[in-house]
Amino acid sequence: MAQPLSIPVPQAFEYLSDPRNMTEWNSGVAEVEDRRVAPRVGARYRYRFPGRHRFHQMECCAFRSPSLLAFRSERMWTPLGTQTVAYTFRVRGASRGRSTVEVSVDVRVQGGMLLLLPVIALGWRRDLPVDLGKLRDTLDPDPAERAVQTGRGYVEPVARPLARTDPPPPTELRPALSRLEPEPEPGAGEAGPRVFGPEAA
């Protein structure tokens, strides 16, 4: 899934290469140890997955500046089995000095967790667009939002005209219908629910 950004490629890649920034937009990362680790293949970071109390290891498994970056978590144990999550980022240039970030999530499960894989995949498909929206808002905030986030500067409030308070129109009374309209026959002119299969990897 891709997300256009208004910042140049080097700036987007630098932001993504620091896993500590994931807590600002990634719903799959609750906390990252506040310790600067130079990004490189094999670099390890301590992070906490949502809903878990202890920290796990996250390893940088791909690093090619400024276009390719990937992180993979260590195997996380549950009563039903194990789960591993990997994030891959591809940063591409766009027109006018902009950039596009392509994000993919790879979830590997074992044991009884295989029974929950459709539910897990559905959750990631639901959350990933929201996460990318947060990433866009974090890197492309408007001036007022940027001042609030950084705590710097003062934004002059914008005066807005008051809404008109015209009296509501008089209520028109209509006679009650003498009969009910018949219900349409099932399937008459109505399409059934559309079922979408998993997207191609």
PDB file of N, CA and C in Angstrom, residues 127-184:
ATOM      1  N   ASP A 127      -6.243  -1.759   9.520  1.00  0.00           N
ATOM      2  CA  ASP A 127      -5.455  -0.763  10.238  1.00  0.00           C
ATOM      3  C   ASP A 127      -4.405  -0.075   9.369  1.00  0.00           C
ATOM      4  N   LEU A 128      -3.892  -0.759   8.342  1.00  0.00           N
ATOM      5  CA  LEU A 128      -2.799  -0.179   7.574  1.00  0.00           C
ATOM      6  C   LEU A 128      -3.169   1.139   6.893  1.00  0.00           C
ATOM      7  N   PRO A 129      -4.336   1.272   6.253  1.00  0.00           N
ATOM      8  CA  PRO A 129      -4.679   2.591   5.686  1.00  0.00           C
ATOM      9  C   PRO A 129      -4.757   3.681   6.735  1.00  0.00           C
ATOM     10  N   VAL A 130      -5.255   3.352   7.929  1.00  0.00           N
ATOM     11  CA  VAL A 130      -5.324   4.347   9.001  1.00  0.00           C
ATOM     12  C   VAL A 130      -3.916   4.742   9.450  1.00  0.00           C
ATOM     13  N   ASP A 131      -3.036   3.748   9.563  1.00  0.00           N
ATOM     14  CA  ASP A 131      -1.659   4.035   9.965  1.00  0.00           C
ATOM     15  C   ASP A 131      -0.964   4.927   8.946  1.00  0.00           C
ATOM     16  N   LEU A 132      -1.172   4.665   7.665  1.00  0.00           N
ATOM     17  CA  LEU A 132      -0.541   5.492   6.640  1.00  0.00           C
ATOM     18  C   LEU A 132      -1.102   6.911   6.660  1.00  0.00           C
ATOM     19  N   GLY A 133      -2.367   7.048   7.012  1.00  0.00           N
ATOM     20  CA  GLY A 133      -2.920   8.388   7.182  1.00  0.00           C
ATOM     21  C   GLY A 133      -2.243   9.131   8.322  1.00  0.00           C
ATOM     22  N   LYS A 134      -1.945   8.414   9.414  1.00  0.00           N
ATOM     23  CA  LYS A 134      -1.229   9.039  10.526  1.00  0.00           C
ATOM     24  C   LYS A 134       0.196   9.413  10.115  1.00  0.00           C
ATOM     25  N   LEU A 135       0.834   8.548   9.316  1.00  0.00           N
ATOM     26  CA  LEU A 135       2.173   8.858   8.823  1.00  0.00           C
ATOM     27  C   LEU A 135       2.150  10.128   7.980  1.00  0.00           C
ATOM     28  N   ARG A 136       1.165  10.251   7.107  1.00  0.00           N
ATOM     29  CA  ARG A 136       1.036  11.456   6.297  1.00  0.00           C
ATOM     30  C   ARG A 136       0.817  12.685   7.167  1.00  0.00           C
ATOM     31  N   ASP A 137      -0.069  12.587   8.153  1.00  0.00           N
ATOM     32  CA  ASP A 137      -0.345  13.732   9.012  1.00  0.00           C
ATOM     33  C   ASP A 137       0.871  14.112   9.857  1.00  0.00           C
ATOM     34  N   THR A 138       1.703  13.115  10.198  1.00  0.00           N
ATOM     35  CA  THR A 138       2.892  13.397  10.996  1.00  0.00           C
ATOM     36  C   THR A 138       3.956  14.115  10.178  1.00  0.00           C
ATOM     37  N   LEU A 139       4.128  13.699   8.935  1.00  0.00           N
ATOM     38  CA  LEU A 139       5.177  14.283   8.098  1.00  0.00           C
ATOM     39  C   LEU A 139       4.690  15.457   7.260  1.00  0.00           C
ATOM     40  N   ASP A 140       3.388  15.575   7.055  1.00  0.00           N
ATOM     41  CA  ASP A 140       2.834  16.667   6.251  1.00  0.00           C
ATOM     42  C   ASP A 140       1.773  17.447   7.016  1.00  0.00           C
ATOM     43  N   PRO A 141       2.027  17.896   8.244  1.00  0.00           N
ATOM     44  CA  PRO A 141       0.982  18.636   8.962  1.00  0.00           C
ATOM     45  C   PRO A 141       0.839  20.040   8.394  1.00  0.00           C
ATOM     46  N   ASP A 142      -0.349  20.621   8.565  1.00  0.00           N
ATOM     47  CA  ASP A 142      -0.531  22.015   8.169  1.00  0.00           C
ATOM     48  C   ASP A 142       0.172  22.904   9.189  1.00  0.00           C
ATOM     49  N   PRO A 143       0.370  24.203   8.906  1.00  0.00           N
ATOM     50  CA  PRO A 143       1.128  25.069   9.831  1.00  0.00           C
ATOM     51  C   PRO A 143       0.580  25.091  11.250  1.00  0.00           C
ATOM     52  N   ALA A 144      -0.749  25.117  11.398  1.00  0.00           N
ATOM     53  CA  ALA A 144      -1.310  25.159  12.750  1.00  0.00           C
ATOM     54  C   ALA A 144      -1.009  23.875  13.498  1.00  0.00           C
ATOM     55  N   GLU A 145      -1.166  22.731  12.825  1.00  0.00           N
ATOM     56  CA  GLU A 145      -0.925  21.445  13.480  1.00  0.00           C
ATOM     57  C   GLU A 145       0.555  21.284  13.792  1.00  0.00           C
ATOM     58  N   ARG A 146       1.442  21.755  12.900  1.00  0.00           N
ATOM     59  CA  ARG A 146       2.874  21.639  13.146  1.00  0.00           C
ATOM     60  C   ARG A 146       3.268  22.433  14.383  1.00  0.00           C
ATOM     61  N   ALA A 147       2.680  23.616  14.572  1.00  0.00           N
ATOM     62  CA  ALA A 147       3.000  24.417  15.754  1.00  0.00           C
ATOM     63  C   ALA A 147       2.543  23.727  17.028  1.00  0.00           C
ATOM     64  N   VAL A 148       1.396  23.055  16.968  1.00  0.00           N
ATOM     65  CA  VAL A 148       0.906  22.348  18.148  1.00  0.00           C
ATOM     66  C   VAL A 148       1.799  21.162  18.462  1.00  0.00           C
ATOM     67  N   GLN A 149       2.238  20.411  17.431  1.00  0.00           N
ATOM     68  CA  GLN A 149       3.036  19.219  17.656  1.00  0.00           C
ATOM     69  C   GLN A 149       4.409  19.548  18.218  1.00  0.00           C
ATOM     70  N   THR A 150       5.036  20.613  17.692  1.00  0.00           N
ATOM     71  CA  THR A 150       6.390  20.947  18.128  1.00  0.00           C
ATOM     72  C   THR A 150       6.414  21.871  19.326  1.00  0.00           C
ATOM     73  N   GLY A 151       5.282  22.534  19.609  1.00  0.00           N
ATOM     74  CA  GLY A 151       5.265  23.479  20.723  1.00  0.00           C
ATOM     75  C   GLY A 151       6.012  24.754  20.426  1.00  0.00           C
ATOM     76  N   ARG A 152       6.232  25.043  19.147  1.00  0.00           N
ATOM     77  CA  ARG A 152       6.972  26.237  18.771  1.00  0.00           C
ATOM     78  C   ARG A 152       6.065  27.192  18.016  1.00  0.00           C
ATOM     79  N   GLY A 153       6.289  28.482  18.260  1.00  0.00           N
ATOM     80  CA  GLY A 153       5.569  29.484  17.498  1.00  0.00           C
ATOM     81  C   GLY A 153       4.158  29.692  18.006  1.00  0.00           C
ATOM     82  N   TYR A 154       3.502  30.663  17.399  1.00  0.00           N
ATOM     83  CA  TYR A 154       2.147  31.008  17.771  1.00  0.00           C
ATOM     84  C   TYR A 154       1.333  31.124  16.497  1.00  0.00           C
ATOM     85  N   VAL A 155       0.185  30.525  16.498  1.00  0.00           N
ATOM     86  CA  VAL A 155      -0.684  30.546  15.339  1.00  0.00           C
ATOM     87  C   VAL A 155      -1.845  31.470  15.631  1.00  0.00           C
ATOM     88  N   GLU A 156      -1.994  32.496  14.804  1.00  0.00           N
ATOM     89  CA  GLU A 156      -3.074  33.452  14.995  1.00  0.00           C
ATOM     90  C   GLU A 156      -4.403  32.778  14.707  1.00  0.00           C
ATOM     91  N   PRO A 157      -5.349  32.857  15.651  1.00  0.00           N
ATOM     92  CA  PRO A 157      -6.646  32.224  15.385  1.00  0.00           C
ATOM     93  C   PRO A 157      -7.351  32.902  14.224  1.00  0.00           C
ATOM     94  N   VAL A 158      -8.060  32.105  13.444  1.00  0.00           N
ATOM     95  CA  VAL A 158      -8.766  32.615  12.282  1.00  0.00           C
ATOM     96  C   VAL A 158     -10.187  32.966  12.683  1.00  0.00           C
ATOM     97  N   ALA A 159     -10.589  34.219  12.394  1.00  0.00           N
ATOM     98  CA  ALA A 159     -11.948  34.647  12.705  1.00  0.00           C
ATOM     99  C   ALA A 159     -12.904  34.050  11.689  1.00  0.00           C
ATOM    100  N   ARG A 160     -13.958  33.444  12.157  1.00  0.00           N
ATOM    101  CA  ARG A 160     -14.943  32.832  11.283  1.00  0.00           C
ATOM    102  C   ARG A 160     -16.285  33.524  11.477  1.00  0.00           C
ATOM    103  N   PRO A 161     -17.027  33.773  10.396  1.00  0.00           N
ATOM    104  CA  PRO A 161     -18.335  34.417  10.540  1.00  0.00           C
ATOM    105  C   PRO A 161     -19.306  33.526  11.296  1.00  0.00           C
ATOM    106  N   LEU A 162     -20.179  34.180  12.045  1.00  0.00           N
ATOM    107  CA  LEU A 162     -21.180  33.429  12.787  1.00  0.00           C
ATOM    108  C   LEU A 162     -22.191  32.821  11.829  1.00  0.00           C
ATOM    109  N   ALA A 163     -22.638  31.640  12.182  1.00  0.00           N
ATOM    110  CA  ALA A 163     -23.644  30.984  11.357  1.00  0.00           C
ATOM    111  C   ALA A 163     -24.972  31.716  11.461  1.00  0.00           C
ATOM    112  N   ARG A 164     -25.720  31.771  10.370  1.00  0.00           N
ATOM    113  CA  ARG A 164     -27.028  32.422  10.383  1.00  0.00           C
ATOM    114  C   ARG A 164     -27.996  31.644  11.257  1.00  0.00           C
ATOM    115  N   THR A 165     -28.828  32.398  11.929  1.00  0.00           N
ATOM    116  CA  THR A 165     -29.807  31.776  12.835  1.00  0.00           C
ATOM    117  C   THR A 165     -31.214  32.128  12.378  1.00  0.00           C
ATOM    118  N   ASP A 166     -31.501  31.899  11.112  1.00  0.00           N
ATOM    119  CA  ASP A 166     -32.843  32.166  10.610  1.00  0.00           C
ATOM    120  C   ASP A 166     -33.837  31.218  11.260  1.00  0.00           C
ATOM    121  N   PRO A 167     -35.058  31.685  11.481  1.00  0.00           N
ATOM    122  CA  PRO A 167     -36.060  30.785  12.083  1.00  0.00           C
ATOM    123  C   PRO A 167     -36.345  29.626  11.147  1.00  0.00           C
ATOM    124  N   PRO A 168     -36.606  28.457  11.689  1.00  0.00           N
ATOM    125  CA  PRO A 168     -36.888  27.285  10.850  1.00  0.00           C
ATOM    126  C   PRO A 168     -38.180  27.467  10.069  1.00  0.00           C
ATOM    127  N   PRO A 169     -38.285  26.882   8.891  1.00  0.00           N
ATOM    128  CA  PRO A 169     -39.531  26.998   8.113  1.00  0.00           C
ATOM    129  C   PRO A 169     -40.667  26.298   8.835  1.00  0.00           C
ATOM    130  N   PRO A 170     -41.890  26.759   8.575  1.00  0.00           N
ATOM    131  CA  PRO A 170     -43.038  26.111   9.247  1.00  0.00           C
ATOM    132  C   PRO A 170     -43.163  24.663   8.834  1.00  0.00           C
ATOM    133  N   THR A 171     -43.566  23.867   9.795  1.00  0.00           N
ATOM    134  CA  THR A 171     -43.725  22.434   9.536  1.00  0.00           C
ATOM    135  C   THR A 171     -44.960  22.190   8.695  1.00  0.00           C
ATOM    136  N   GLU A 172     -44.794  21.420   7.632  1.00  0.00           N
ATOM    137  CA  GLU A 172     -45.906  21.098   6.747  1.00  0.00           C
ATOM    138  C   GLU A 172     -46.513  19.763   7.165  1.00  0.00           C
ATOM    139  N   LEU A 173     -47.767  19.773   7.474  1.00  0.00           N
ATOM    140  CA  LEU A 173     -48.453  18.562   7.898  1.00  0.00           C
ATOM    141  C   LEU A 173     -48.972  17.826   6.679  1.00  0.00           C
ATOM    142  N   ARG A 174     -48.688  16.557   6.609  1.00  0.00           N
ATOM    143  CA  ARG A 174     -49.156  15.735   5.504  1.00  0.00           C
ATOM    144  C   ARG A 174     -50.109  14.672   6.046  1.00  0.00           C
ATOM    145  N   PRO A 175     -51.151  14.369   5.319  1.00  0.00           N
ATOM    146  CA  PRO A 175     -52.050  13.282   5.784  1.00  0.00           C
ATOM    147  C   PRO A 175     -51.343  11.950   5.773  1.00  0.00           C
ATOM    148  N   ALA A 176     -51.699  11.131   6.730  1.00  0.00           N
ATOM    149  CA  ALA A 176     -51.081   9.811   6.815  1.00  0.00           C
ATOM    150  C   ALA A 176     -51.478   8.973   5.610  1.00  0.00           C
ATOM    151  N   LEU A 177     -50.557   8.109   5.188  1.00  0.00           N
ATOM    152  CA  LEU A 177     -50.849   7.217   4.070  1.00  0.00           C
ATOM    153  C   LEU A 177     -51.944   6.242   4.465  1.00  0.00           C
ATOM    154  N   SER A 178     -52.866   6.010   3.524  1.00  0.00           N
ATOM    155  CA  SER A 178     -53.958   5.093   3.837  1.00  0.00           C
ATOM    156  C   SER A 178     -53.536   3.646   3.742  1.00  0.00           C
ATOM    157  N   ARG A 179     -52.394   3.382   3.083  1.00  0.00           N
ATOM    158  CA  ARG A 179     -51.942   2.000   2.983  1.00  0.00           C
ATOM    159  C   ARG A 179     -50.419   2.001   2.952  1.00  0.00           C
ATOM    160  N   LEU A 180     -49.838   0.892   3.260  1.00  0.00           N
ATOM    161  CA  LEU A 180     -48.388   0.752   3.230  1.00  0.00           C
ATOM    162  C   LEU A 180     -47.958   0.278   1.862  1.00  0.00           C
ATOM    163  N   GLU A 181     -46.815   0.792   1.406  1.00  0.00           N
ATOM    164  CA  GLU A 181     -46.266   0.333   0.144  1.00  0.00           C
ATOM    165  C   GLU A 181     -45.778  -1.104   0.316  1.00  0.00           C
ATOM    166  N   PRO A 182     -46.016  -1.967  -0.647  1.00  0.00           N
ATOM    167  CA  PRO A 182     -45.554  -3.363  -0.508  1.00  0.00           C
ATOM    168  C   PRO A 182     -44.047  -3.438  -0.499  1.00  0.00           C
ATOM    169  N   GLU A 183     -43.502  -4.363   0.261  1.00  0.00           N
ATOM    170  CA  GLU A 183     -42.073  -4.579   0.317  1.00  0.00           C
ATOM    171  C   GLU A 183     -41.605  -5.177  -1.011  1.00  0.00           C
ATOM    172  N   PRO A 184     -40.452  -4.749  -1.522  1.00  0.00           N
ATOM    173  CA  PRO A 184     -39.959  -5.354  -2.768  1.00  0.00           C
ATOM    174  C   PRO A 184     -39.608  -6.816  -2.560  1.00  0.00           C
TER     175      PRO A 184
END
